[in-house]
Short mmCIF file of C-alpha atoms in Angstrom, two decimals:
data_model
loop_
_atom_site.label_atom_id
_atom_site.label_comp_id
_atom_site.label_asym_id
_atom_site.label_seq_id
_atom_site.Cartn_x
_atom_site.Cartn_y
_atom_site.Cartn_z
CA UNK A 27 -8.69 4.02 -29.51
CA UNK A 28 -8.09 8.11 -27.71
CA UNK A 29 -5.53 8.30 -25.34
CA UNK A 30 -7.18 8.98 -22.05
CA UNK A 31 -10.09 6.96 -23.39
CA UNK A 32 -7.68 3.42 -22.93
CA UNK A 33 -6.25 5.44 -19.36
CA UNK A 34 -9.26 5.11 -17.75
CA UNK A 35 -10.37 1.41 -19.21
CA UNK A 36 -6.51 0.29 -17.96
CA UNK A 37 -7.49 1.42 -14.62
CA UNK A 38 -11.27 0.24 -14.47
CA UNK A 39 -9.88 -3.46 -14.96
CA UNK A 40 -7.06 -2.75 -12.39
CA UNK A 41 -9.60 -1.15 -9.76
CA UNK A 42 -12.11 -4.14 -10.27
CA UNK A 43 -9.19 -6.70 -10.02
CA UNK A 44 -7.97 -5.31 -6.64
CA UNK A 45 -11.85 -5.81 -5.68
CA UNK A 46 -12.11 -1.88 -4.33
CA UNK A 47 -15.09 -1.02 -6.61
CA UNK A 48 -18.60 -1.23 -5.85
CA UNK A 49 -21.20 -0.80 -7.57
CA UNK A 50 -21.61 3.26 -8.36
CA UNK A 51 -17.92 3.64 -8.92
CA UNK A 52 -16.82 6.29 -11.26
CA UNK A 53 -13.21 7.35 -12.43
CA UNK A 54 -12.97 11.01 -14.62
CA UNK A 55 -9.54 12.26 -16.49
CA UNK A 56 -9.50 16.19 -17.23
CA UNK A 57 -9.31 16.49 -20.51
CA UNK A 58 -8.05 20.32 -21.08
CA UNK A 59 -9.43 23.30 -18.62
CA UNK A 60 -12.36 23.25 -18.98
CA UNK A 61 -13.45 19.06 -19.90
CA UNK A 62 -13.35 16.05 -18.46
CA UNK A 63 -13.60 12.51 -19.32
CA UNK A 64 -15.87 10.15 -17.12
CA UNK A 65 -16.70 7.44 -17.04
CA UNK A 66 -21.53 7.17 -17.60
CA UNK A 67 -22.88 7.81 -14.77
CA UNK A 68 -24.48 3.90 -13.43
CA UNK A 69 -22.11 1.71 -15.31
CA UNK A 70 -20.34 -0.51 -13.25
CA UNK A 71 -16.80 -0.48 -13.75
CA UNK A 72 -16.66 -4.09 -14.56
CA UNK A 73 -18.74 -3.96 -17.21
CA UNK A 74 -16.85 -0.40 -18.48
CA UNK A 75 -16.60 -0.16 -23.04
CA UNK A 76 -15.48 2.14 -24.98
CA UNK A 77 -18.49 4.05 -25.51
CA UNK A 78 -18.62 4.32 -21.70
CA UNK A 79 -16.64 6.80 -21.24
CA UNK A 80 -17.26 10.35 -22.17
CA UNK A 81 -16.06 13.64 -22.46
CA UNK A 82 -18.09 17.04 -21.15
CA UNK A 83 -17.20 20.00 -20.60
CA UNK A 84 -16.76 20.59 -16.56
CA UNK A 85 -19.46 24.02 -16.28
CA UNK A 86 -21.86 22.39 -17.85
CA UNK A 87 -22.57 18.58 -16.21
CA UNK A 88 -25.43 16.92 -15.18
CA UNK A 89 -26.11 16.46 -11.81
CA UNK A 90 -24.43 12.86 -11.22
CA UNK A 91 -20.85 14.41 -13.55
CA UNK A 92 -20.65 17.12 -10.23
CA UNK A 93 -19.01 15.56 -7.98
CA UNK A 94 -15.73 15.26 -10.50
CA UNK A 95 -16.70 18.83 -12.43
CA UNK A 96 -16.71 21.09 -9.05
CA UNK A 97 -13.56 19.23 -7.67
CA UNK A 98 -12.18 19.72 -10.90
CA UNK A 99 -13.63 24.05 -11.51
CA UNK A 100 -12.06 24.08 -7.96
CA UNK A 101 -8.79 22.96 -8.12
CA UNK A 102 -6.74 22.94 -10.79
CA UNK A 103 -3.63 20.98 -9.36
CA UNK A 104 -6.16 18.18 -9.63
CA UNK A 105 -6.28 15.65 -12.99
CA UNK A 106 -8.25 12.80 -12.68
CA UNK A 107 -10.68 11.45 -9.99
CA UNK A 108 -11.82 8.29 -8.48
CA UNK A 109 -14.47 7.66 -6.74
CA UNK A 110 -14.95 4.71 -5.38
CA UNK A 111 -16.66 2.33 -2.65
CA UNK A 112 -14.01 0.32 -1.50
CA UNK A 113 -15.34 -2.37 0.98
CA UNK A 114 -12.91 -1.64 4.20
CA UNK A 115 -13.68 2.41 3.77
CA UNK A 116 -17.20 1.27 3.51
CA UNK A 117 -17.77 1.12 7.52
CA UNK A 118 -15.75 3.85 8.47
CA UNK A 119 -18.02 6.76 6.07
CA UNK A 120 -20.78 5.08 7.81
CA UNK A 121 -19.46 6.00 11.63
CA UNK A 122 -18.28 9.09 9.82
CA UNK A 123 -15.52 9.33 11.59
CA UNK A 124 -11.51 10.46 10.56
CA UNK A 125 -9.00 7.74 9.90
CA UNK A 126 -5.39 8.92 11.61
CA UNK A 127 -1.89 7.80 10.26
CA UNK A 128 -2.15 4.04 10.59
CA UNK A 129 0.30 3.29 7.96
CA UNK A 130 3.32 4.91 6.64
CA UNK A 131 2.80 4.42 3.20
CA UNK A 132 -1.14 6.10 4.07
CA UNK A 133 1.06 8.86 5.62
CA UNK A 134 2.96 9.24 2.31
CA UNK A 135 0.26 8.51 -0.19
CA UNK A 136 -3.24 9.80 1.08
CA UNK A 137 -1.81 12.42 3.91
CA UNK A 138 -1.68 12.21 8.18
CA UNK A 139 -5.09 11.56 7.98
CA UNK A 140 -8.14 11.13 6.22
CA UNK A 141 -11.50 12.97 6.37
CA UNK A 142 -15.62 12.59 6.62
CA UNK A 143 -17.98 14.82 4.57
CA UNK A 144 -21.22 15.17 4.42
CA UNK A 145 -22.65 14.16 1.08
CA UNK A 146 -22.94 17.05 -0.57
CA UNK A 147 -20.24 18.84 -3.22
CA UNK A 148 -19.92 21.65 -1.01
CA UNK A 149 -18.95 20.01 2.40
CA UNK A 150 -17.01 18.08 -0.53
CA UNK A 151 -14.39 20.52 -2.29
CA UNK A 152 -14.22 21.84 1.49
CA UNK A 153 -12.70 18.92 3.19
CA UNK A 154 -10.72 18.18 -0.01
CA UNK A 155 -8.95 21.55 0.66
CA UNK A 156 -5.08 20.70 0.99
CA UNK A 157 -5.90 16.88 0.36
CA UNK A 158 -6.76 15.06 -2.44
CA UNK A 159 -8.53 12.27 -0.64
CA UNK A 160 -12.22 12.06 1.69
CA UNK A 161 -14.72 9.84 2.41
CA UNK A 162 -18.14 10.73 2.04
CA UNK A 163 -20.34 10.57 4.67
CA UNK A 164 -22.52 6.87 4.38
CA UNK A 165 -21.46 6.12 0.77
CA UNK A 166 -17.83 5.48 0.05
CA UNK A 167 -14.15 7.48 -0.92
CA UNK A 168 -12.96 10.36 -3.47
CA UNK A 169 -9.58 10.44 -4.09
CA UNK A 170 -7.90 12.86 -6.80
CA UNK A 171 -4.37 13.26 -8.08
CA UNK A 172 -2.37 15.12 -10.78
CA UNK A 173 -2.50 11.98 -12.91
CA UNK A 174 -4.98 8.70 -12.81
CA UNK A 175 -2.40 6.45 -11.67
CA UNK A 176 -1.49 8.69 -8.10
CA UNK A 177 -5.48 8.88 -7.58
CA UNK A 178 -6.13 4.88 -8.35
CA UNK A 179 -2.92 3.96 -5.82
CA UNK A 180 -4.78 6.28 -3.04
CA UNK A 181 -7.19 4.43 -3.32
CA UNK A 182 -5.78 0.82 -2.60
CA UNK A 183 -3.07 2.59 -0.11
CA UNK A 184 -6.72 4.10 2.06
CA UNK A 185 -8.17 0.70 1.47
CA UNK A 186 -5.90 -0.51 3.13
CA UNK A 187 -5.27 2.01 6.31
CA UNK A 188 -9.46 1.36 6.41
CA UNK A 189 -8.75 -2.14 6.53
CA UNK A 190 -6.27 -1.59 9.22
CA UNK A 191 -8.60 1.05 11.12
CA UNK A 192 -11.53 -1.42 11.09
CA UNK A 193 -9.85 -4.21 12.70
CA UNK A 194 -7.68 -2.41 15.05
CA UNK A 195 -11.41 -2.04 17.08
CA UNK A 196 -11.26 -5.80 18.18
CA UNK A 197 -7.65 -6.22 18.79
CA UNK A 198 -6.69 -2.74 20.07
CA UNK A 199 -6.23 0.69 19.12
CA UNK A 200 -4.20 1.56 16.81
CA UNK A 201 -0.87 3.82 17.08
CA UNK A 202 -0.97 6.26 15.33
CA UNK A 203 2.88 7.68 13.63
CA UNK A 204 3.10 11.16 14.80
CA UNK A 205 1.80 14.18 13.89
CA UNK A 206 5.17 15.34 12.54
CA UNK A 207 6.44 11.86 11.11
CA UNK A 208 3.79 11.43 9.14
CA UNK A 209 3.58 15.47 7.81
CA UNK A 210 7.43 14.62 6.85
CA UNK A 211 6.97 11.70 5.10
CA UNK A 212 4.21 13.23 3.54
CA UNK A 213 6.08 16.12 2.32
CA UNK A 214 9.66 14.21 1.09
CA UNK A 215 6.27 11.98 -0.86
CA UNK A 216 5.00 14.78 -2.83
CA UNK A 217 8.25 16.61 -3.61
CA UNK A 218 11.14 13.88 -3.82
CA UNK A 219 9.03 10.66 -5.11
CA UNK A 220 6.88 11.74 -6.93
CA UNK A 221 7.51 15.00 -8.78
CA UNK A 222 9.41 13.49 -11.67
CA UNK A 223 7.39 10.31 -11.58
CA UNK A 224 3.61 12.17 -12.24
CA UNK A 225 4.73 14.12 -15.19
CA UNK A 226 5.99 11.44 -16.92
CA UNK A 227 2.94 9.59 -15.80
CA UNK A 228 1.18 13.13 -16.82
CA UNK A 229 2.54 13.32 -20.24
CA UNK A 230 1.63 9.50 -20.58
CA UNK A 231 -2.11 9.32 -19.58
CA UNK A 232 -2.02 12.16 -22.42
CA UNK A 233 -1.01 10.02 -25.01
CA UNK A 234 2.77 11.37 -24.99
CA UNK A 235 5.50 8.74 -25.39
CA UNK A 236 8.54 9.47 -23.09
CA UNK A 237 11.12 7.36 -21.12
CA UNK A 238 10.36 5.69 -18.14
CA UNK A 239 12.21 7.66 -14.70
CA UNK A 240 12.12 4.45 -12.47
CA UNK A 241 14.78 5.98 -10.11
CA UNK A 242 12.63 8.32 -9.06
CA UNK A 243 9.90 5.56 -7.65
CA UNK A 244 12.16 5.05 -4.20
CA UNK A 245 10.23 6.99 -2.27
CA UNK A 246 6.93 4.94 -2.83
CA UNK A 247 7.91 1.48 -1.92
CA UNK A 248 8.79 1.87 2.24
CA UNK B 19 34.50 -12.97 -4.06
CA UNK B 20 33.60 -16.16 -2.18
CA UNK B 21 31.13 -17.55 -4.21
CA UNK B 22 30.91 -19.05 -7.72
CA UNK B 23 29.36 -18.51 -11.40
CA UNK B 24 26.76 -20.71 -10.88
CA UNK B 25 25.40 -20.71 -7.45
CA UNK B 26 24.99 -16.58 -8.34
CA UNK B 27 23.00 -17.39 -11.11
CA UNK B 28 20.85 -19.96 -9.52
CA UNK B 29 20.51 -17.36 -6.92
CA UNK B 30 19.50 -14.57 -9.43
CA UNK B 31 16.26 -16.39 -10.66
CA UNK B 32 15.26 -17.23 -6.81
CA UNK B 33 15.38 -13.63 -6.00
CA UNK B 34 14.07 -12.68 -9.61
CA UNK B 35 10.83 -15.55 -8.14
CA UNK B 36 10.28 -14.44 -5.20
CA UNK B 37 9.02 -11.10 -5.61
CA UNK B 38 6.79 -12.84 -8.62
CA UNK B 39 5.69 -15.36 -5.68
CA UNK B 40 4.93 -12.16 -3.13
CA UNK B 41 2.56 -10.41 -6.24
CA UNK B 42 0.86 -14.13 -6.82
CA UNK B 43 0.64 -14.84 -3.12
CA UNK B 44 -0.87 -11.61 -2.49
CA UNK B 45 2.00 -10.71 -0.35
CA UNK B 46 1.90 -7.38 -0.94
CA UNK B 47 -0.10 -4.88 -0.91
CA UNK B 48 -0.28 -1.20 -1.27
CA UNK B 49 3.20 -0.59 -2.64
CA UNK B 50 6.10 -3.08 -2.89
CA UNK B 51 7.74 -5.56 -0.84
CA UNK B 52 11.96 -6.50 -0.99
CA UNK B 53 13.67 -9.45 -0.46
CA UNK B 54 17.58 -10.91 -0.11
CA UNK B 55 19.54 -13.85 -0.64
CA UNK B 56 22.79 -14.54 0.99
CA UNK B 57 25.42 -15.21 -0.97
CA UNK B 58 28.82 -14.73 0.82
CA UNK B 59 29.89 -13.64 4.84
CA UNK B 60 29.43 -10.18 3.42
CA UNK B 61 26.96 -10.30 -0.44
CA UNK B 62 24.06 -10.83 -0.62
CA UNK B 63 21.73 -10.24 -3.64
CA UNK B 64 18.12 -7.84 -2.76
CA UNK B 65 15.62 -6.66 -4.82
CA UNK B 66 15.84 -3.39 -7.07
CA UNK B 67 14.26 -0.48 -6.11
CA UNK B 68 10.77 0.30 -6.30
CA UNK B 69 10.67 -1.77 -10.06
CA UNK B 70 7.85 -4.33 -11.36
CA UNK B 71 9.31 -7.76 -10.13
CA UNK B 72 7.20 -9.43 -13.30
CA UNK B 73 9.44 -7.00 -15.42
CA UNK B 74 12.96 -8.00 -14.34
CA UNK B 75 14.70 -10.33 -14.78
CA UNK B 76 17.52 -12.19 -12.88
CA UNK B 77 20.89 -9.91 -13.91
CA UNK B 78 18.77 -7.16 -13.11
CA UNK B 79 19.13 -7.91 -9.61
CA UNK B 80 22.32 -6.19 -7.70
CA UNK B 81 25.48 -7.06 -5.32
CA UNK B 82 24.91 -5.28 -1.91
CA UNK B 83 27.77 -5.12 0.36
CA UNK B 84 26.90 -6.58 3.69
CA UNK B 85 29.19 -4.64 5.89
CA UNK B 86 28.47 -1.39 3.96
CA UNK B 87 25.14 -1.82 1.99
CA UNK B 88 25.66 1.79 0.25
CA UNK B 89 28.30 -0.57 -1.95
CA UNK B 90 26.43 -2.21 -4.28
CA UNK B 91 27.12 -3.79 -8.08
CA UNK B 92 26.44 -5.58 -11.16
CA UNK B 93 22.74 -4.56 -11.22
CA UNK B 94 20.09 -1.48 -10.84
CA UNK B 95 19.58 0.36 -7.89
CA UNK B 96 19.30 -1.58 -5.05
CA UNK B 97 15.72 -1.36 -2.82
CA UNK B 98 16.28 1.51 -0.09
CA UNK B 99 15.90 -0.71 2.18
CA UNK B 100 18.91 -2.69 1.93
CA UNK B 101 20.35 -1.86 5.44
CA UNK B 102 17.92 -4.32 7.36
CA UNK B 103 17.94 -6.69 4.84
CA UNK B 104 22.00 -6.23 5.81
CA UNK B 105 21.36 -5.56 9.46
CA UNK B 106 19.98 -8.80 10.10
CA UNK B 107 22.21 -10.51 8.06
CA UNK B 108 24.86 -9.84 9.60
CA UNK B 109 23.46 -10.42 13.31
CA UNK B 110 22.50 -14.07 12.04
CA UNK B 111 24.87 -16.03 10.58
CA UNK B 112 21.88 -18.70 10.24
CA UNK B 113 19.96 -16.56 8.37
CA UNK B 114 20.67 -16.69 4.29
CA UNK B 115 17.78 -15.40 2.99
CA UNK B 116 15.17 -12.10 3.88
CA UNK B 117 11.48 -10.51 2.98
CA UNK B 118 10.37 -7.62 3.80
CA UNK B 119 6.87 -6.72 3.39
CA UNK B 120 3.04 -5.58 4.07
CA UNK B 121 0.51 -7.79 3.20
CA UNK B 122 -2.23 -7.25 5.03
CA UNK B 123 -2.80 -9.07 8.06
CA UNK B 124 0.63 -8.58 9.18
CA UNK B 125 0.32 -4.67 8.61
CA UNK B 126 -2.96 -4.90 10.25
CA UNK B 127 -1.40 -6.20 13.52
CA UNK B 128 1.66 -3.68 13.01
CA UNK B 129 -0.22 -0.55 13.32
CA UNK B 130 -2.20 -1.26 16.35
CA UNK B 131 1.98 -3.01 17.59
CA UNK B 132 0.65 -5.98 19.07
CA UNK B 133 2.95 -8.37 19.49
CA UNK B 134 1.86 -11.51 18.40
CA UNK B 135 0.79 -14.73 20.40
CA UNK B 136 1.77 -18.25 19.50
CA UNK B 137 -0.76 -19.07 17.08
CA UNK B 138 -0.36 -22.76 16.59
CA UNK B 139 3.04 -25.28 16.01
CA UNK B 140 3.69 -24.41 13.06
CA UNK B 141 4.19 -20.59 13.87
CA UNK B 142 5.84 -22.17 16.75
CA UNK B 143 8.60 -23.93 14.87
CA UNK B 144 8.92 -21.61 12.33
CA UNK B 145 8.79 -18.00 14.04
CA UNK B 146 10.22 -19.38 17.05
CA UNK B 147 8.10 -18.15 19.65
CA UNK B 148 5.92 -14.99 19.59
CA UNK B 149 5.75 -11.98 16.88
CA UNK B 150 7.88 -9.09 17.71
CA UNK B 151 7.09 -5.00 18.13
CA UNK B 152 10.15 -3.19 16.26
CA UNK B 153 10.37 0.48 17.47
CA UNK B 154 8.96 2.99 14.48
CA UNK B 155 10.82 4.88 13.23
CA UNK B 156 11.21 6.39 9.59
CA UNK B 157 11.54 4.40 6.86
CA UNK B 158 15.44 5.06 5.84
CA UNK B 159 16.51 5.53 9.90
CA UNK B 160 19.14 3.92 11.55
CA UNK B 161 15.99 3.57 14.39
CA UNK B 162 14.07 1.34 11.98
CA UNK B 163 16.94 -0.12 11.31
CA UNK B 164 18.25 -1.24 15.07
CA UNK B 165 14.32 -1.68 15.82
CA UNK B 166 13.65 -4.69 13.70
CA UNK B 167 17.39 -5.89 15.10
CA UNK B 168 16.34 -5.99 18.59
CA UNK B 169 12.70 -7.61 17.74
CA UNK B 170 14.54 -10.13 15.45
CA UNK B 171 16.99 -11.61 18.47
CA UNK B 172 15.95 -15.35 18.94
CA UNK B 173 12.83 -15.14 15.65
CA UNK B 174 12.58 -15.47 12.43
CA UNK B 175 9.62 -12.68 12.05
CA UNK B 176 9.16 -8.86 13.03
CA UNK B 177 6.04 -6.42 12.80
CA UNK B 178 7.79 -3.15 12.09
CA UNK B 179 5.65 -0.48 13.69
CA UNK B 180 3.00 0.88 11.57
CA UNK B 181 4.57 -0.49 7.98
CA UNK B 182 4.86 -3.92 7.58
CA UNK B 183 6.59 -7.55 8.69
CA UNK B 184 10.75 -8.76 8.58
CA UNK B 185 10.77 -12.85 7.95
CA UNK B 186 14.35 -14.30 8.13
CA UNK B 187 14.65 -18.05 6.78
CA UNK B 188 18.09 -20.33 6.17
CA UNK B 189 16.96 -19.65 2.39
CA UNK B 190 14.51 -19.02 0.29
CA UNK B 191 11.29 -21.28 0.06
CA UNK B 192 12.15 -20.90 4.48
CA UNK B 193 11.63 -17.09 4.17
CA UNK B 194 8.57 -17.89 2.84
CA UNK B 195 7.46 -20.22 4.70
CA UNK B 196 7.37 -17.52 7.37
CA UNK B 197 5.43 -14.60 6.26
CA UNK B 198 2.52 -17.11 4.72
CA UNK B 199 2.36 -18.12 8.51
CA UNK B 200 2.81 -14.80 9.89
CA UNK B 201 -0.19 -13.67 7.47
CA UNK B 202 -2.36 -16.79 8.17
CA UNK B 203 -1.36 -16.63 12.03
CA UNK B 204 -2.27 -12.69 11.82
CA UNK B 205 -5.96 -13.41 10.38
CA UNK B 206 -6.68 -16.27 12.75
CA UNK B 207 -6.03 -13.83 15.52
CA UNK B 208 -7.96 -10.65 14.54
CA UNK B 209 -10.96 -13.58 13.88
CA UNK B 210 -10.55 -14.84 17.18
CA UNK B 211 -10.49 -11.04 18.04
CA UNK B 212 -13.78 -10.74 16.86
CA UNK B 213 -15.05 -13.22 17.53
CA UNK B 214 -14.59 -13.18 21.33
CA UNK B 215 -15.37 -9.14 21.12
CA UNK B 216 -19.00 -9.71 19.90
CA UNK B 217 -19.77 -13.29 21.28
CA UNK B 218 -19.93 -14.52 17.85
CA UNK B 219 -19.19 -18.54 16.46
CA UNK B 220 -18.67 -17.51 13.26
CA UNK B 221 -16.29 -14.65 12.12
CA UNK B 222 -16.90 -13.18 8.85
CA UNK B 223 -15.92 -9.41 7.76
CA UNK B 224 -19.62 -7.80 8.20
CA UNK B 225 -19.27 -9.24 11.76
CA UNK B 226 -16.30 -6.60 12.50
CA UNK B 227 -17.88 -4.01 10.46
CA UNK B 228 -20.94 -3.82 12.20
CA UNK B 229 -19.17 -3.96 15.79
CA UNK B 230 -16.68 -0.72 14.31
CA UNK B 231 -19.55 1.08 13.24
CA UNK B 232 -21.58 1.02 16.80
CA UNK B 233 -17.97 1.77 18.44
CA UNK B 234 -16.85 4.23 16.96
CA UNK B 235 -21.21 5.57 16.72
CA UNK B 236 -21.98 4.86 20.71
CA UNK B 237 -20.23 7.19 22.85
CA UNK B 238 -21.46 9.65 20.80
CA UNK B 239 -25.43 8.58 21.14
CA UNK B 240 -24.27 8.66 24.26
CA UNK B 241 -23.54 11.86 25.02
CA UNK B 242 -26.77 13.14 23.50
#
């Protein structure tokens, strides 16, 4: 089996295991500059097989794959996308509000805030400018990354931050991490932790064999 | 070294098992937590930084000096949060095992920076009273370490603002009992607050969903 297809199947299963999927989730990985491997629209990630991962030219796609292709076209820094419907993100997407920096790991991995975009591809691309994730009004969320591992981690952290934000409506407002500290953490995460780690993972997702450098994971732990 | 090899081998296994147990009991979410166990007055074993607990062996656990956590030996690079574990062990001779993690319900209270009232006799017995919130500090900073030590005074657990929870016990089994009761008590608190806010009798996540959506959308509707 193609290594990229295998990676998609593996992460689809992980998303299912973590219970952060709904019924119409789709994940993809960029292949070369103008192609992507993507899960077939309408196939639930829990039922996904090798034959449901298809390769397509990002300039020649049908409507249901446009969310992914348009993001790849506009953002050369993005190599993987998760379009998911995690449980706790849903009420926020419905209300159409922005998730503030409620937790350290959110500030690091997702960013200081996560906005809700209108449900059209132009707005989504615009909302994603300078970011790697957003919510989609009345739908779910879109996360992206240099690797599928990064986009996947983002879904988990986003769902947890969303849960905190939703529950805070009954226990008292969230005390938000101040903007400068949140940006500082994001900066450190992006530069120190992830660069080397992502290079290794990226090579892995493309099927190369690399030695794992674990020492760079430290920042992700706190 | 003021401990024998047999004790060390046993505690190495305790640390290894604690990491796996955190995973199995769903007490780590999003990012890894970390644990520590005391060897003697000035030494502790901790989990290594950012590694898969399942793949770790007992021999991978580094020995860290409590009075100066920058000094370590005999294993893989220790967790970056070892300073907090060391500070608690130094401040409290009754503590021999510590857990820091980010389970979801504890994280919710930590993000709202709410002191958890005593929810049960079990919580009173294990935690020693309410669960306070330590001052917010960036990861790895003195402010975070000192805030945690202060909030732990006379208690066996505290929240770390916008971050997670810290638990400490006389041994690892007790530290686990504490993190379990913390997660359970936080969930109970959120359920009670949801019922109070909505005036309903039975909790469901959907009840919380709907309340949130109304809260966030209603004021806008009024403005129109």
